[in-house]
Short mmCIF file of C-alpha atoms and ligand atoms in Angstrom, two decimals:
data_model
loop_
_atom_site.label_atom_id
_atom_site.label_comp_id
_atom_site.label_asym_id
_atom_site.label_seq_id
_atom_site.Cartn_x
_atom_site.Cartn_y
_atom_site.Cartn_z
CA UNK A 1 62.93 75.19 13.63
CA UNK A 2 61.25 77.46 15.78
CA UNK A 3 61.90 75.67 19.03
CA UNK A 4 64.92 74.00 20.28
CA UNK A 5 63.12 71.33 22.21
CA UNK A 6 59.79 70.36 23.38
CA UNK A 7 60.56 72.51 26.61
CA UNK A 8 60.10 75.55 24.81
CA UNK A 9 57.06 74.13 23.11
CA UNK A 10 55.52 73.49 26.30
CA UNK A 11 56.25 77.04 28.10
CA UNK A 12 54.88 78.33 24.62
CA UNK A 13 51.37 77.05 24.87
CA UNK A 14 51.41 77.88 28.67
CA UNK A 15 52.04 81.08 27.77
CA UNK A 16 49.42 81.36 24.85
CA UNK A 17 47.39 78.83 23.74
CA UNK A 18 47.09 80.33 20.32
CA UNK A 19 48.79 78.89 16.61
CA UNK A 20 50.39 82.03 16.26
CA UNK A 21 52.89 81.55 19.42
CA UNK A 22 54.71 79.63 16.65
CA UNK A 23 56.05 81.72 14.87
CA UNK A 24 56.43 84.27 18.32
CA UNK A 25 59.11 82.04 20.10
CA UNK A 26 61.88 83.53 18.21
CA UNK A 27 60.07 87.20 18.17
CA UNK A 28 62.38 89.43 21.40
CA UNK A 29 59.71 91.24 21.39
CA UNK A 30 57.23 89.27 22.10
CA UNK A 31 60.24 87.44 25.14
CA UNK A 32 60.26 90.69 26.71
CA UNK A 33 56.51 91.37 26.74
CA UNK A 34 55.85 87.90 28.14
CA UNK A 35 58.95 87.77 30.63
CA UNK A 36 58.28 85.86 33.75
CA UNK A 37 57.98 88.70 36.75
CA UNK A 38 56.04 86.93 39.31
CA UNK A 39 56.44 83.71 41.61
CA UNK A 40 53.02 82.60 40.30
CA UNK A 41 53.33 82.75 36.52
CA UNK A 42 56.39 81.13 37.16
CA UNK A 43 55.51 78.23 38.89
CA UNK A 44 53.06 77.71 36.08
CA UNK A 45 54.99 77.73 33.47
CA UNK A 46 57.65 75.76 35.24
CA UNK A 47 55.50 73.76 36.81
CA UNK A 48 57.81 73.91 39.98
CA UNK A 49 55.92 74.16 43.17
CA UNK A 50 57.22 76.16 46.12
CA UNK A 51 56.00 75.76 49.93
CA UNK A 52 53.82 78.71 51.55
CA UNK A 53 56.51 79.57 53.73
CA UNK A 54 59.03 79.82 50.69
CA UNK A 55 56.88 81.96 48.87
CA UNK A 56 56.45 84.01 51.60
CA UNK A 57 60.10 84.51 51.55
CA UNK A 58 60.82 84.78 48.25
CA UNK A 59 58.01 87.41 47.47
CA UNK A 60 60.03 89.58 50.14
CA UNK A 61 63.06 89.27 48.74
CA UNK A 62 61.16 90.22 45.55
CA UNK A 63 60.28 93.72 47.37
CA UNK A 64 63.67 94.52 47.34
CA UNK A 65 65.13 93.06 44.17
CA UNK A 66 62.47 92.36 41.44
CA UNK A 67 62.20 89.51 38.77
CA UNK A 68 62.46 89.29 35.74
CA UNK A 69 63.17 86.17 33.06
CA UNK A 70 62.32 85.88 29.52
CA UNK A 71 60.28 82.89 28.46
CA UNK A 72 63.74 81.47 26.81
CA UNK A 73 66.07 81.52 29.86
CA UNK A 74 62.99 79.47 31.91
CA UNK A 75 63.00 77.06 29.04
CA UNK A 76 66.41 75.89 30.35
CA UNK A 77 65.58 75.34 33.72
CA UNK A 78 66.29 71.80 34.82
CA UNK A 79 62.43 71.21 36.59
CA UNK A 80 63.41 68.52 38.55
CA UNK A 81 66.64 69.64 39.65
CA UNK A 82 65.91 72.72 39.64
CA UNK A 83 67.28 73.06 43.61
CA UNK A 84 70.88 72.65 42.13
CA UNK A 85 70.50 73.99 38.48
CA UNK A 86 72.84 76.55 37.33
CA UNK A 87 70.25 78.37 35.00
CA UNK A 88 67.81 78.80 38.55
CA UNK A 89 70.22 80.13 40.43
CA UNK A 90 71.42 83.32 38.37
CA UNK A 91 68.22 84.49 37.67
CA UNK A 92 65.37 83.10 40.18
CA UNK A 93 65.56 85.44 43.47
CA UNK A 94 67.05 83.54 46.88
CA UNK A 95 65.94 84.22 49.83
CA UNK A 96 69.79 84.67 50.90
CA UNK A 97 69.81 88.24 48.85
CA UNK A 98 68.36 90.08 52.00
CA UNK A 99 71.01 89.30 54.13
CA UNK A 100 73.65 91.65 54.10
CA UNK A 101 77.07 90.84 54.97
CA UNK A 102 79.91 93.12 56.82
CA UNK A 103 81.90 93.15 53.72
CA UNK A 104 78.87 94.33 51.44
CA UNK A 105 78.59 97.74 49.88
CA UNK A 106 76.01 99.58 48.17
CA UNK A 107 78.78 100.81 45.12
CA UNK A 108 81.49 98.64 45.36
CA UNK A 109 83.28 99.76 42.45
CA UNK A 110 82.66 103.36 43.10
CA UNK A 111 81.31 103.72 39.77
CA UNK A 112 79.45 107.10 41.23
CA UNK A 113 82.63 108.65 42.18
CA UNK A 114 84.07 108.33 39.35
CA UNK A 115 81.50 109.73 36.82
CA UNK A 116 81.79 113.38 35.45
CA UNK A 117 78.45 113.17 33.55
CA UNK A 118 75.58 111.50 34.08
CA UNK A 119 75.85 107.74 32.29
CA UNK A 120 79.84 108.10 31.97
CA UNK A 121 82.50 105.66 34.33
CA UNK A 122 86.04 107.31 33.75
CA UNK A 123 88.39 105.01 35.67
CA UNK A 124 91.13 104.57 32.95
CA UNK A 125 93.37 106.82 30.97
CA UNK A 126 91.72 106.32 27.59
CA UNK A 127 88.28 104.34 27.98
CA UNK A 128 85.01 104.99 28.94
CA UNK A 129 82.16 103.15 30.66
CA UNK A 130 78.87 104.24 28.90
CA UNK A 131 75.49 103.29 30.06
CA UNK A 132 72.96 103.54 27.31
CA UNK A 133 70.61 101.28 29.36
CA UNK A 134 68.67 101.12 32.66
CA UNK A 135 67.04 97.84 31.66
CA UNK A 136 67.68 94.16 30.85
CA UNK A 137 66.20 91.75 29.34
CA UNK A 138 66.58 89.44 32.16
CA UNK A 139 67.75 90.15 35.90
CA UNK A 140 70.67 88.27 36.95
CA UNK A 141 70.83 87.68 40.39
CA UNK A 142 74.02 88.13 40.41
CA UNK A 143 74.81 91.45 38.84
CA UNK A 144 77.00 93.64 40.20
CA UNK A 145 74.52 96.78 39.84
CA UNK A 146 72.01 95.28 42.09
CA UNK A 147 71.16 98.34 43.60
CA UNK A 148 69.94 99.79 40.71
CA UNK A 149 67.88 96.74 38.94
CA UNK A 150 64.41 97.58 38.63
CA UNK A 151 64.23 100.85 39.89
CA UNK A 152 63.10 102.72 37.16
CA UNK A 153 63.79 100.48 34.17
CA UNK A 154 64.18 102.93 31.48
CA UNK A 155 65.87 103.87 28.21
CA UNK A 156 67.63 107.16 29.01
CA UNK A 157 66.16 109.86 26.89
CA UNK A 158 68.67 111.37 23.75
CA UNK A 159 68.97 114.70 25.61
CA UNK A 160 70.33 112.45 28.32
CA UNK A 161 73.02 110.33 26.23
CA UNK A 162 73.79 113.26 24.28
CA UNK A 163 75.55 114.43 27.72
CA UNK A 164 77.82 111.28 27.57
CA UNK A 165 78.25 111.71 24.06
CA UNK A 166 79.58 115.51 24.53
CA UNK A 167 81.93 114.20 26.74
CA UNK A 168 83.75 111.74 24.54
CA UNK A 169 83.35 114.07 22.29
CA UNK A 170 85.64 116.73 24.11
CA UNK A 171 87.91 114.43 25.89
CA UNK A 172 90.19 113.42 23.10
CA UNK A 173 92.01 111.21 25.30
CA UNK A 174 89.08 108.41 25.02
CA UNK A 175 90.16 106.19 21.99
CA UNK A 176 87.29 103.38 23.26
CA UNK A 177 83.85 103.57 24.39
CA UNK A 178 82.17 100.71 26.31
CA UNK A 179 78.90 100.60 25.79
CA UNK A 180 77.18 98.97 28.84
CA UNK A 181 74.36 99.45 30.96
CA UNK A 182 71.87 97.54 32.34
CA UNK A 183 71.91 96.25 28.39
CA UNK A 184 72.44 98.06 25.46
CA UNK A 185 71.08 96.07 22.97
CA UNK A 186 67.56 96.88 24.96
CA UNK A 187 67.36 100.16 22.94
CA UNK A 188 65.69 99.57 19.75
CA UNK A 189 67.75 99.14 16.20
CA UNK A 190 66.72 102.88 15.65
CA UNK A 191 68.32 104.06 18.67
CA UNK A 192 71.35 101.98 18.75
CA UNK A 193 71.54 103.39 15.20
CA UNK A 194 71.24 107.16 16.52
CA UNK A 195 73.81 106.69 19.06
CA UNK A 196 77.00 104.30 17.06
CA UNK A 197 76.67 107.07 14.43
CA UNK A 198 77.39 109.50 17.18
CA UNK A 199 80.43 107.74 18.48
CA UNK A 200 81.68 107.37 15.79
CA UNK A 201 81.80 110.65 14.21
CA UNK A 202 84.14 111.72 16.87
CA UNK A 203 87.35 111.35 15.41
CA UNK A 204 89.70 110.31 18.68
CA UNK A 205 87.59 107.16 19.20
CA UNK A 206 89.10 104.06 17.54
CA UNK A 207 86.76 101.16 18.67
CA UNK A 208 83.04 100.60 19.91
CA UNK A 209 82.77 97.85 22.85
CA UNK A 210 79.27 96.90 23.34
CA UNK A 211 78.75 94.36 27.04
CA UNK A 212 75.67 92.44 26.24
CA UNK A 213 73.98 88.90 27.96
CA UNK A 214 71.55 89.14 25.12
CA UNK A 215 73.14 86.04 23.22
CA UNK A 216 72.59 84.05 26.73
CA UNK A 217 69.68 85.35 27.82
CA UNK A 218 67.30 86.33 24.82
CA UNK A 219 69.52 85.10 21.43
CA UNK A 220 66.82 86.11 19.36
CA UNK A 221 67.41 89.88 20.04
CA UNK A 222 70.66 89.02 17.47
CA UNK A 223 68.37 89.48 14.75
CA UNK A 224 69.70 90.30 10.88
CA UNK A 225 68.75 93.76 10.86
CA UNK A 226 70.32 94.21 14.21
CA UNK A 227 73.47 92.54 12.99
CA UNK A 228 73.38 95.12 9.90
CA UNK A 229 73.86 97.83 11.91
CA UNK A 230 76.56 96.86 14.10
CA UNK A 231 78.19 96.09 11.06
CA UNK A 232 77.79 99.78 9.58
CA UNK A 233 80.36 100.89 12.72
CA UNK A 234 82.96 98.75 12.93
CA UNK A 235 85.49 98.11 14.58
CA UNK A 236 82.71 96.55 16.86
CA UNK A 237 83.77 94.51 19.85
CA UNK A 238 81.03 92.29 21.62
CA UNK A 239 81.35 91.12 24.83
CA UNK A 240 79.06 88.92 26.22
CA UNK A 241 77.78 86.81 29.41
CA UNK A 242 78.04 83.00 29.81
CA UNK A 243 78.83 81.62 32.67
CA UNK A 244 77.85 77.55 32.32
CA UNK A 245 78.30 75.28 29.34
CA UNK A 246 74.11 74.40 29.63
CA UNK A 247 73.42 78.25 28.61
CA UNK A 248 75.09 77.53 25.18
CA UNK A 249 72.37 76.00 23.73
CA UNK A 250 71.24 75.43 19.60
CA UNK A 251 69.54 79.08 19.72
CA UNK A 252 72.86 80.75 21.53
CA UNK A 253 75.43 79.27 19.27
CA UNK A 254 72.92 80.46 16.30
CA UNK A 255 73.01 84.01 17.59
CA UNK A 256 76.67 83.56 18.22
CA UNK A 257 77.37 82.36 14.27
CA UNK A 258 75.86 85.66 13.15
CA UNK A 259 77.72 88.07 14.98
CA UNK A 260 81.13 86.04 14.12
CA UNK A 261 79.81 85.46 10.64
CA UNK A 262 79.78 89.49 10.50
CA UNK A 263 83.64 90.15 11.40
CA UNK A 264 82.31 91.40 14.94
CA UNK A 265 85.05 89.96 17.26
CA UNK A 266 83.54 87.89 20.21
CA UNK A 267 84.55 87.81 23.80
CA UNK A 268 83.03 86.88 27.05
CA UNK A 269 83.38 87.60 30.91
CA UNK A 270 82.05 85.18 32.96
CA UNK A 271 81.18 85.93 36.80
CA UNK A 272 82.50 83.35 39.52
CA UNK A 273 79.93 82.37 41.54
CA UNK A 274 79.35 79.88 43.86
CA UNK A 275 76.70 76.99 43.20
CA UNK A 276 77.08 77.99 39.58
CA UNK A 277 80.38 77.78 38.33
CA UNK A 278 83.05 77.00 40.88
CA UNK A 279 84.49 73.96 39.24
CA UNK A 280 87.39 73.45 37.42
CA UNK A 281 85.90 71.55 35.19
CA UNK A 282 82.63 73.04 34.15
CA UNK A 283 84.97 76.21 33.62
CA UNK A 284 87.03 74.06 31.74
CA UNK A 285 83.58 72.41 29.07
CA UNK A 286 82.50 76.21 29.39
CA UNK A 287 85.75 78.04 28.01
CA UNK A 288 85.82 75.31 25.01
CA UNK A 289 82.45 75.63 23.89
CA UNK A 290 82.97 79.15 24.10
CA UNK A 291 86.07 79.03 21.67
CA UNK A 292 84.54 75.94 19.45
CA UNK A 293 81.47 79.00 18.70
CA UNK A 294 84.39 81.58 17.82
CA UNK A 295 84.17 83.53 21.36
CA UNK A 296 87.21 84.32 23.29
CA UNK A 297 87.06 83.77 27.10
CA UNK A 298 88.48 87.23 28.34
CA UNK A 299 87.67 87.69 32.16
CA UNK A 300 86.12 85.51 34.97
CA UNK A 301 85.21 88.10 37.79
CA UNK A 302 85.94 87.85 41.32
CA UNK A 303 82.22 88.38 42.53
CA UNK A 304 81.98 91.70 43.71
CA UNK A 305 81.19 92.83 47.39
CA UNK A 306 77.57 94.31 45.88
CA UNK A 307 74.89 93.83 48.29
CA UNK A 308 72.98 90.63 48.47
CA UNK A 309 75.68 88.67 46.75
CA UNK A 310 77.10 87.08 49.73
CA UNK A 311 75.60 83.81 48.88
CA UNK A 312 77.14 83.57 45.58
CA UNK A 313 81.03 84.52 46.53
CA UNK A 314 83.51 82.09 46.52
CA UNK A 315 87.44 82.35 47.69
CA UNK A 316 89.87 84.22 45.60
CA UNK A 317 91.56 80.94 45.77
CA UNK A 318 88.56 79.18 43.95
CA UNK A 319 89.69 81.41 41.44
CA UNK A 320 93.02 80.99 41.35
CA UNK A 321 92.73 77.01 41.77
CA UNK A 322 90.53 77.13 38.33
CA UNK A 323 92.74 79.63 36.53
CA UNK A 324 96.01 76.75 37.66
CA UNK A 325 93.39 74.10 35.93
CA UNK A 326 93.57 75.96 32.68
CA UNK A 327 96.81 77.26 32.04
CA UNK A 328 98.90 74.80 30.05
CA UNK A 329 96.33 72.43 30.24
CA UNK A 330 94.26 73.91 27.29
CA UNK A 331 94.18 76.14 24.48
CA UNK A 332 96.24 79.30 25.48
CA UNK A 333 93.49 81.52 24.60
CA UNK A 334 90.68 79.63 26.01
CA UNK A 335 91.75 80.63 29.25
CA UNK A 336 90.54 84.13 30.74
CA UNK A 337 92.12 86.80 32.78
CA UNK A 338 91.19 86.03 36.53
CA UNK A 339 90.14 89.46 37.48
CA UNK A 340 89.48 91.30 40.94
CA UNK A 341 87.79 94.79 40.87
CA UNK A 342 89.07 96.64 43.25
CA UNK A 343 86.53 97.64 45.55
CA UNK A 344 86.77 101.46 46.20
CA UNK A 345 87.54 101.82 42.42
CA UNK A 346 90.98 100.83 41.79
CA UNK A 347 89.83 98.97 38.81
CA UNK A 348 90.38 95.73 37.35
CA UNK A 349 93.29 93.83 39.23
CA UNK A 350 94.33 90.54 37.30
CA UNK A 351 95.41 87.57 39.57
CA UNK A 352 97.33 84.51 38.36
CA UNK A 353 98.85 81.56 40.17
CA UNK A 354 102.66 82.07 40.57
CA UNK A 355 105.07 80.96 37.93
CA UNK A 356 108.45 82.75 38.92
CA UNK A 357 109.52 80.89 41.81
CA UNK A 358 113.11 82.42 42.52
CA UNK A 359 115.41 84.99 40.85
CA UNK A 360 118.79 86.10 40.94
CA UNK A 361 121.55 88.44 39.05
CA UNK A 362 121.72 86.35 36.51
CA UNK A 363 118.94 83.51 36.18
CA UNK A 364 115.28 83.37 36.83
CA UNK A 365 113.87 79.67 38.10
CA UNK A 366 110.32 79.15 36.88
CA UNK A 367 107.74 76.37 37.02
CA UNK A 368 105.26 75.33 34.84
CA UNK A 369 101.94 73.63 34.45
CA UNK A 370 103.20 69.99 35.77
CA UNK A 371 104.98 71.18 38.19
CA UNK A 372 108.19 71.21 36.53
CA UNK A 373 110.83 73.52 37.50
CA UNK A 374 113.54 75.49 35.29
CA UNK A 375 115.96 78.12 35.05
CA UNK A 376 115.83 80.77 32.49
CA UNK A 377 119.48 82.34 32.26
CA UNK A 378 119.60 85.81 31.74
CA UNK A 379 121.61 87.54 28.89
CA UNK A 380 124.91 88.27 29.42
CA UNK A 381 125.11 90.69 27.09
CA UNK A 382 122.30 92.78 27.24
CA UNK A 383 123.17 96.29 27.88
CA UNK A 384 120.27 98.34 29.26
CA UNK A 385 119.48 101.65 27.85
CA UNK A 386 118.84 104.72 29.84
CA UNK A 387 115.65 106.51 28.37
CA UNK A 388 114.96 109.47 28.82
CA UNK A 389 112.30 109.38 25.96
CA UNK A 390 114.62 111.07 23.84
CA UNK A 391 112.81 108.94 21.07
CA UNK A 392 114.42 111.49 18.26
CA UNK A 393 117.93 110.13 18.94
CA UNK A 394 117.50 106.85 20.13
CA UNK A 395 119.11 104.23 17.70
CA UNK A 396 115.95 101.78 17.71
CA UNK A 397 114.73 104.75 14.94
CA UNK A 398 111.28 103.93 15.76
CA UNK A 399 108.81 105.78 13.24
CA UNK A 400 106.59 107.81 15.89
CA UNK A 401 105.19 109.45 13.56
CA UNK A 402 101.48 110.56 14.77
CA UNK A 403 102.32 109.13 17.99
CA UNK A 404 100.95 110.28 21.14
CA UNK A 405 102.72 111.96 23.94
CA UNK A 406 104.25 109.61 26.76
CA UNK A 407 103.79 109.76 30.05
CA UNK A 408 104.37 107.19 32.40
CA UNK A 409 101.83 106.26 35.15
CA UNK A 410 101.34 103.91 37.89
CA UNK A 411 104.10 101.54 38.75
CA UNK A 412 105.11 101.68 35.27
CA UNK A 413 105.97 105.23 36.26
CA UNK A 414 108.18 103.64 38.95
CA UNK A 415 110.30 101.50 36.30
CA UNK A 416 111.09 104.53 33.88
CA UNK A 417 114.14 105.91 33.84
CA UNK A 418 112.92 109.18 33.00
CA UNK A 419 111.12 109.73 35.85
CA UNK A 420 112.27 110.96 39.74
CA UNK A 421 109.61 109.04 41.59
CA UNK A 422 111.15 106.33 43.79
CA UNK A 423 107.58 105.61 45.63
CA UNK A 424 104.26 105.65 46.19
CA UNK A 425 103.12 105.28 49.14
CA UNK A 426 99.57 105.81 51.15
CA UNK A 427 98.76 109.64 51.47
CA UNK A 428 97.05 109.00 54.50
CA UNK A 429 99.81 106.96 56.23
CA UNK A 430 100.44 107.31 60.25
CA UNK A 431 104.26 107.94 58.98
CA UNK A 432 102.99 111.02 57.11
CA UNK A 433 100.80 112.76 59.11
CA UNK A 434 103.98 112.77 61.41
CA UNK A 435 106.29 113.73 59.16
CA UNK A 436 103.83 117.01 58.58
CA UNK A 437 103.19 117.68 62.26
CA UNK A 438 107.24 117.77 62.49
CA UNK A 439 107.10 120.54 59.69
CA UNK A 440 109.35 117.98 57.28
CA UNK A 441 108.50 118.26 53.52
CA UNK A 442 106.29 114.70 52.52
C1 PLP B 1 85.82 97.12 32.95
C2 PLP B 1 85.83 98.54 32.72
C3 PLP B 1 86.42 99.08 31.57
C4 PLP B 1 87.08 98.22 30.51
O1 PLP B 1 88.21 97.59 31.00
P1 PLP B 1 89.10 96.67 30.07
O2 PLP B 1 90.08 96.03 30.99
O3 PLP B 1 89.73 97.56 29.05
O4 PLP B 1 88.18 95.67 29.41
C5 PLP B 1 86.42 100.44 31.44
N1 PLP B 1 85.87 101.25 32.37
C6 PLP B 1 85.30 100.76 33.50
C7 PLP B 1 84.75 101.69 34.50
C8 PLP B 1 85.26 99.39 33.71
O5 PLP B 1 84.69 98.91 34.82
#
């Protein structure tokens, strides 16, 4: 079947009123080259109607932060509801998007900072952030790269990712590179080609990430040939971009079945966002189709403090309130990290309801999911050792052969043994600057 449902047959003829659309629907090409990208051929394909004075509105919002949806995506638009439909809001343009909060910023994740070449995000010890893209296939309204969405939608040149590339390449520490972007599965099968042989002809890098919407979005980009090649470079990990249970539709779980069916491991990061997703329970239908079509839920995102997103945050305690709704009560991993990025570039900072309620010498009192609480006694016996990563003469004789070096950072740092460092504390602290002026040591 070429179409899912009489929707798509519909839009199809709208678009073109040609026999040969048939056999189109399914062609990404053809999606992309007929994506929606103005208020007018969307109302017409839609056949929602907007007011003069929303149009008005909307087209200036559109000044600042373009459209663009692929025939697909509009096909799941509910028409008649479309005021409260989940599909509408993450990728038609709200007037709300122009106003800018206090708490907004323009790079909240201070991706820029934290770049040594041109496409590369170095936040962590031994990954890499890697965009291969300036473009997608559709623009969320939501994303958290706003800033840059439609201002110059481009493929970066191989001259350009070859910089990125030398990088990894001489920066052994990197055992995994993220490929992200805009969306990297906008470069052609040639391309992608071109640059997973590159990665992975550099010897320190164990696994290939690759952050796509594409099976949400425009399924039919997970084509066989496509598939083919991400096979050639495994291990492949593909994370992807649902974020309602209505965007798993017949044409999403069939682009889903072929990546599983390939051995490419599936995982997906949903975005909280109000009006879309701030419900226990459509978390809940969304996290178990997710696993029933063989993808793990692995975060749900705090929505960031990008501008023009103020409409769409919710609470940390929305969060936290859905995360308490899934623990215990379903499949243990069905359930996603709650994550908040740290704005200023502290990176990802998971956040759970708390299950340790009280603690002492010798017994820990927990709770769990029905509110029931226990005590964990502590061994009595246990006798701690002191390591001082003297791993040659330590009696648990583990093998470390080809083992890297250790070295403890961040608070894991603080609980080493081996390690002086009693605290970290705020460089920039009132306390400090005092202790300096007084000539005292920090
Ligand atoms: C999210 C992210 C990663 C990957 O983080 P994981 O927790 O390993 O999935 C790596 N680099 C940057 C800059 C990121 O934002």
């Amino acid at each position: 079947m070429v179409f899912d449902n009489k929707k798509q047959e519909k839009i199809a003829s709208k678009i073109s009123s040609k026999e040969s659309v048939l056999d189109k629907w399914q062609d990404y090409k053809w999606q992309l080259a007929n994506s929606v990208k103005t208020i007018e051929s969307f109302q017409r394909l839609t056949g929602i109607e907007f007011s003069q004075e929303e149009k008005e509105k909307i087209e200036k919002t559109l000044l600042k932060f373009p459209l663009s949806i692929t025939p697909y995506y509009v096909s799941l638009i509910d028409r008649k509801g479309y005021r409260d439909d989940p599909i509408f809001h993450q990728s038609f343009p709200s007037p709300s998007e122009l106003v800018i909060s206090k708490s907004d910023m323009r790079d909240p994740l201070s991706e820029e900072k934290d770049s040594p070449v041109c496409g590369i995000t170095h936040r962590y010890p031994d990954r890499v952030l890697f965009e291969v893209s300036n473009t997608c296939s559709m623009y969320c309204r939501h994303c958290t790269r706003k800033r840059k969405v439609g201002e110059v939608d481009f493929i970066p040149a191989k001259k350009e990712l070859i910089k990125g590339i030398d990088y990894i390449r001489k920066t052994p520490k990197v055992r995994d590179v993220l490929l992200s972007g805009g969306d990297p599965l906008m470069l052609s099968d040639g391309y992608l080609d071109w640059i997973l042989g590159k990665i992975k002809n550099i010897p320190h890098v164990e696994i290939i990430r690759i952050g796509t919407r594409m099976p949400v979005v425009l399924p039919y980009r997970i084509t066989p040939d496509l598939v083919k090649i991400l096979k050639k470079y495994q291990p492949i990990w593909l994370n992807t971009h649902f974020n309602h249970p209505r965007e798993i539709t017949v044409s999403a779980r069939r682009a889903l079945a072929r990546l599983a069916d390939a051995g490419i491991p599936l995982g997906n990061q949903s975005v909280l966002l109000a009006g879309v997703n701030d419900c226990p329970r459509i978390m809940k239908s969304l996290v178990h189709k997710l696993v029933q079509n063989r993808v793990r839920p692995y975060y749900m995102y705090q929505c960031d403090l990008s501008e023009g997103l103020s409409h769409f945050r919710t609470p940390v305690g929305k969060g936290i309130e859905i995360v308490e709704n899934l623990i215990g009560h379903t499949t243990g991993f069905a359930v996603p990290t709650y994550i908040v990025d740290a704005p200023g570039g502290g990176g990802k900072i998971p956040v759970m309801p708390n299950y340790i309620i009280s603690w002492s010498t010798n017994k820990v009192i927990l709770r769990n999911y029905e509110g029931a609480i226990t005590t964990y006694k502590e061994p009595s016996s246990y006798e701690p050792i002191f390591c001082e990563r003297n791993c040659q003469e330590c009696k648990l004789h583990l093998d470390l052969e080809g083992a890297r070096e250790y070295s403890a950072t961040g608070i894991a740092k603080l609980l080493c043994d081996f390690d002086q460092s009693i605290s970290f504390t705020p460089g920039q602290s009132e306390r400090l600057k005092r202790r300096k002026k007084n000539g005292k040591a920090r």
